[in-house]
Amino acid sequence: MHGHALTRPKIKVLWVDAHADINTCRTSPSGNLHGMPLGVCMEGLEGHFDGIPGFDWVQKRVKPEDLVYIGLRDIDDGEIDIMKNLGIKWFSNTDVSTRGVQSVMSEAMSLLQPSEEQPLHLSFDIDALDPVFAPSTGTRAPYGLSRDDGLHICEQAAQSGALGAMDIVEVNPALGSKLDVLKTARMAFDMVGASLGLSRQEVNDAQDEFEAVIPPLTARYGSTHKVVRDMGHQSPSQPERVVEEPQRVAQASSQRKDSA
């Protein structure tokens, strides 16, 4: 994203993730840098990394009004404060569950209004999906997006005609069983395919291409058509996605809307 912003200074960012990743050295409870990529690049957070070696080359290139989140459900208190103070727009998983992904995505694109001059950057963390669909990732969070939710987001980004770049992150083949890895890798493969403009049927049928990417796993488990078909019948890990979502995130989302 930082490189995209350097070459196209007016990018619009759609951040699909269970986590906000906008902590700074001042707010992070853990100090882990993997929770700070947006914090490093965000205008309005100047001075939060002063004195930390290795960050001198990073420029603040993302404007708060040019960022929209979808799928948040595991957010630190400091991140909530940052998002509220900077006026960043975000949709929790409760919003997706109650309103539907099509409504949420339509509003997100309306807020961002990407164009050829202001291209869209889609950042898709695989842990935005429920662990039922993408278990091989390091910071799993229950109550996530379904496969269909993720595909719709990527399809809409592609159909905008303004998608300039996409990154998909946090796929970790070192975690979980071989079947977990196969499922997670296939989800990442499908999201990339949808972002490139493949139809839903083309994504579902992309068996040969996927098996060329990870032949050892597909040799062990056979046709990936069955993997996709089985996941199509699965539901996210919670029986009631709205009721069971962590109360703090849902409350913060409600407070954001009340103050808008």
Coordinates of C-alpha atoms in Angstrom, one line a residue:
M1 CA 0.0 0.0 0.0
H2 CA 2.8 2.4 0.9
G3 CA 4.4 1.8 -2.5
H4 CA 1.1 2.3 -4.3
A5 CA 0.5 5.6 -2.4
L6 CA 4.0 6.8 -3.4
T7 CA 3.3 6.3 -7.1
R8 CA -0.4 7.2 -7.0
P9 CA -0.7 9.8 -4.2
K10 CA -4.5 10.0 -4.2
I11 CA -5.3 6.3 -3.6
K12 CA -8.5 5.2 -1.9
V13 CA -8.0 2.3 0.5
L14 CA -10.6 -0.4 1.2
W15 CA -9.2 -2.4 4.2
V16 CA -10.9 -5.8 4.7
D17 CA -9.7 -7.3 8.0
A18 CA -10.8 -8.6 11.4
H19 CA -8.3 -6.1 12.9
A20 CA -7.8 -2.4 12.3
D21 CA -4.0 -2.5 12.1
I22 CA -3.9 1.2 13.0
N23 CA -2.1 1.0 16.3
T24 CA 1.0 3.1 16.9
C25 CA 3.9 2.8 19.3
R26 CA 1.9 4.9 21.7
T27 CA -1.3 2.9 21.6
S28 CA -0.4 -0.8 21.0
P29 CA -0.9 -3.0 24.0
S30 CA 1.6 -5.6 22.6
G31 CA 4.1 -3.5 20.7
N32 CA 3.8 -5.8 17.7
L33 CA 4.5 -4.0 14.5
H34 CA 2.2 -6.2 12.5
G35 CA -0.7 -4.2 14.1
M36 CA 0.7 -0.9 12.9
P37 CA 0.9 -0.8 9.1
L38 CA -1.9 1.8 8.7
G39 CA -0.7 3.7 11.8
V40 CA 2.6 4.2 10.1
C41 CA 1.1 5.5 6.8
M42 CA -1.9 7.5 8.2
E43 CA -2.0 11.3 8.1
G44 CA -3.0 12.7 11.4
L45 CA -0.7 10.4 13.4
E46 CA 2.5 12.4 12.9
G47 CA 4.9 12.0 15.8
H48 CA 3.6 8.6 16.9
F49 CA 6.7 6.9 15.6
D50 CA 9.3 9.5 16.4
G51 CA 12.6 8.1 17.8
I52 CA 11.8 4.5 16.5
P53 CA 14.6 3.4 14.3
G54 CA 13.8 2.1 10.9
F55 CA 10.7 4.2 10.1
D56 CA 12.4 7.3 8.7
W57 CA 11.7 6.3 5.1
V58 CA 7.9 5.8 5.6
Q59 CA 5.8 8.7 4.5
K60 CA 2.3 9.6 5.7
R61 CA 0.4 9.1 2.5
V62 CA -3.1 7.9 3.4
K63 CA -5.8 10.4 4.4
P64 CA -8.4 9.4 7.0
E65 CA -11.2 10.3 4.6
D66 CA -9.7 8.0 2.0
L67 CA -9.9 4.8 4.1
V68 CA -12.9 2.5 4.8
Y69 CA -12.8 -0.7 6.8
I70 CA -15.0 -3.8 6.3
G71 CA -15.2 -6.7 8.7
L72 CA -13.7 -5.4 11.8
R73 CA -14.4 -7.4 15.0
D74 CA -11.2 -7.5 17.1
I75 CA -10.1 -3.9 17.8
D76 CA -7.9 -2.4 20.5
D77 CA -9.2 0.5 22.6
G78 CA -6.5 2.8 21.3
E79 CA -7.5 1.9 17.7
I80 CA -11.1 2.8 18.4
D81 CA -10.0 6.2 19.8
I82 CA -7.8 6.8 16.7
M83 CA -10.6 5.9 14.3
K84 CA -13.1 8.1 16.1
N85 CA -10.7 11.1 16.4
L86 CA -9.8 10.9 12.7
G87 CA -13.3 10.3 11.5
I88 CA -12.4 7.1 9.8
K89 CA -15.4 5.2 8.3
W90 CA -15.7 1.5 9.2
F91 CA -18.2 -1.4 9.1
S92 CA -18.0 -4.1 11.6
N93 CA -19.0 -7.7 11.0
T94 CA -22.3 -6.9 12.7
D95 CA -22.9 -4.3 9.9
V96 CA -22.3 -7.0 7.3
S97 CA -24.5 -9.5 9.1
T98 CA -27.4 -7.2 9.7
R99 CA -27.4 -5.1 6.5
G100 CA -25.9 -7.6 4.0
V101 CA -22.6 -7.4 2.2
Q102 CA -24.0 -5.8 -0.9
S103 CA -25.4 -2.8 1.1
V104 CA -22.2 -2.4 3.0
M105 CA -20.0 -2.6 0.0
S106 CA -22.2 -0.2 -2.0
E107 CA -21.9 2.4 0.8
A108 CA -18.2 1.8 1.2
M109 CA -17.6 2.5 -2.5
S110 CA -19.9 5.5 -2.4
L111 CA -17.8 6.9 0.5
L112 CA -14.5 6.3 -1.3
Q113 CA -15.6 7.1 -4.9
P114 CA -12.4 5.7 -6.5
S115 CA -11.6 6.7 -10.1
E116 CA -8.8 6.5 -12.6
E117 CA -7.2 9.5 -11.0
Q118 CA -7.9 8.2 -7.5
P119 CA -7.4 4.4 -7.8
L120 CA -8.6 1.9 -5.3
H121 CA -6.2 -0.1 -3.2
L122 CA -7.9 -3.3 -1.8
S123 CA -6.1 -4.8 1.2
F124 CA -7.6 -8.2 2.1
D125 CA -6.4 -9.9 5.2
I126 CA -7.4 -13.5 5.1
D127 CA -8.5 -13.4 8.7
A128 CA -11.4 -11.2 7.7
L129 CA -13.0 -14.5 6.7
D130 CA -14.3 -16.7 9.4
P131 CA -11.8 -19.4 10.6
V132 CA -14.2 -22.0 9.2
F133 CA -13.2 -20.9 5.7
A134 CA -9.6 -19.7 6.4
P135 CA -8.1 -21.5 9.4
S136 CA -4.4 -21.2 8.5
T137 CA -3.7 -17.7 9.7
G138 CA -1.9 -16.3 12.7
T139 CA -4.5 -14.1 14.4
R140 CA -7.8 -15.9 13.9
A141 CA -10.9 -14.2 15.0
P142 CA -14.3 -15.9 15.2
Y143 CA -17.6 -14.5 13.8
G144 CA -16.1 -13.5 10.5
L145 CA -17.1 -13.0 6.9
S146 CA -18.3 -15.9 4.8
R147 CA -16.7 -17.0 1.5
D148 CA -19.6 -15.4 -0.4
D149 CA -19.1 -12.1 1.6
G150 CA -15.4 -12.0 0.6
L151 CA -16.1 -12.8 -3.0
H152 CA -18.7 -10.1 -3.3
I153 CA -16.3 -7.5 -1.9
C154 CA -13.6 -8.5 -4.4
E155 CA -16.1 -8.7 -7.3
Q156 CA -17.4 -5.2 -6.5
A157 CA -13.9 -3.8 -6.3
A158 CA -13.1 -5.3 -9.7
Q159 CA -16.3 -4.0 -11.3
S160 CA -15.6 -0.5 -10.1
G161 CA -13.0 -0.2 -12.9
A162 CA -10.8 1.7 -10.6
L163 CA -8.9 -1.1 -8.8
G164 CA -5.3 -0.2 -8.9
A165 CA -3.8 -2.8 -6.6
M166 CA -4.7 -5.6 -4.3
D167 CA -2.7 -7.3 -1.5
I168 CA -3.8 -10.4 0.3
V169 CA -2.0 -11.2 3.5
E170 CA -1.7 -13.4 6.6
V171 CA -2.0 -16.8 4.8
N172 CA 0.4 -18.9 6.9
P173 CA 0.9 -22.5 5.6
A174 CA 2.9 -23.3 8.7
L175 CA -0.3 -23.3 10.8
G176 CA -2.9 -26.0 11.0
S177 CA -3.4 -29.3 9.2
K178 CA -2.7 -29.9 5.5
L179 CA -6.4 -29.6 4.9
D180 CA -6.5 -26.3 6.8
V181 CA -3.7 -25.0 4.6
L182 CA -5.5 -26.2 1.5
K183 CA -8.7 -24.4 2.5
T184 CA -7.0 -21.2 3.4
A185 CA -4.8 -21.1 0.2
R186 CA -7.9 -21.8 -1.9
M187 CA -9.7 -18.9 -0.3
A188 CA -6.8 -16.6 -1.0
F189 CA -6.7 -17.8 -4.6
D190 CA -10.4 -17.3 -5.0
M191 CA -10.3 -13.7 -3.6
V192 CA -7.5 -12.8 -6.0
G193 CA -9.4 -14.3 -8.9
A194 CA -12.5 -12.3 -8.1
S195 CA -10.5 -9.1 -7.8
L196 CA -9.1 -9.8 -11.3
G197 CA -12.6 -9.8 -12.6
L198 CA -13.4 -13.6 -12.8
S199 CA -17.0 -14.5 -12.5
R200 CA -18.2 -16.5 -9.6
Q201 CA -18.5 -19.6 -11.8
E202 CA -15.0 -19.0 -13.2
V203 CA -13.6 -18.7 -9.6
N204 CA -15.4 -21.9 -8.6
D205 CA -14.1 -23.8 -11.7
A206 CA -10.5 -22.7 -11.4
Q207 CA -9.4 -26.1 -10.3
D208 CA -6.5 -26.6 -12.8
E209 CA -4.9 -23.2 -12.0
F210 CA -5.1 -23.8 -8.3
E211 CA -3.7 -27.3 -8.5
A212 CA -0.8 -25.9 -10.5
V213 CA 0.0 -23.6 -7.6
I214 CA 0.0 -26.1 -4.8
P215 CA 0.2 -29.6 -6.4
P216 CA 1.5 -31.4 -3.2
L217 CA -1.7 -30.5 -1.3
T218 CA -4.1 -31.2 -4.1
A219 CA -2.4 -34.5 -4.7
R220 CA -3.1 -35.4 -1.1
Y221 CA -6.7 -34.3 -1.0
G222 CA -7.8 -34.7 -4.6
S223 CA -10.1 -32.4 -6.5
T224 CA -10.5 -28.9 -5.0
H225 CA -14.0 -28.8 -6.4
K226 CA -15.0 -30.9 -3.4
V227 CA -13.2 -28.4 -1.1
V228 CA -15.1 -25.5 -2.5
R229 CA -18.4 -27.3 -2.6
D230 CA -18.1 -28.4 1.0
M231 CA -17.2 -24.8 2.1
G232 CA -20.2 -23.5 0.2
H233 CA -22.4 -25.5 2.6
Q234 CA -20.6 -24.3 5.7
S235 CA -21.6 -21.3 7.8
P236 CA -19.4 -19.1 9.9
S237 CA -18.3 -20.3 13.3
Q238 CA -21.1 -18.7 15.3
P239 CA -24.7 -19.7 15.3
E240 CA -25.9 -16.1 15.7
R241 CA -23.3 -13.8 14.1
V242 CA -24.9 -10.6 15.4
V243 CA -25.7 -11.8 19.0
E244 CA -22.3 -13.4 19.6
E245 CA -20.0 -10.7 18.2
P246 CA -17.8 -9.2 20.9
Q247 CA -19.9 -6.6 22.7
R248 CA -17.2 -3.9 22.7
V249 CA -16.9 -3.8 18.9
A250 CA -20.6 -3.7 18.4
Q251 CA -21.0 -0.9 21.0
A252 CA -18.2 1.1 19.4
S253 CA -19.9 0.8 16.0
S254 CA -23.2 1.9 17.4
Q255 CA -21.6 4.9 19.1
R256 CA -19.9 5.9 15.9
K257 CA -23.2 6.0 14.0
D258 CA -24.9 8.0 16.8
S259 CA -22.2 10.6 16.7
A260 CA -22.2 10.9 12.9

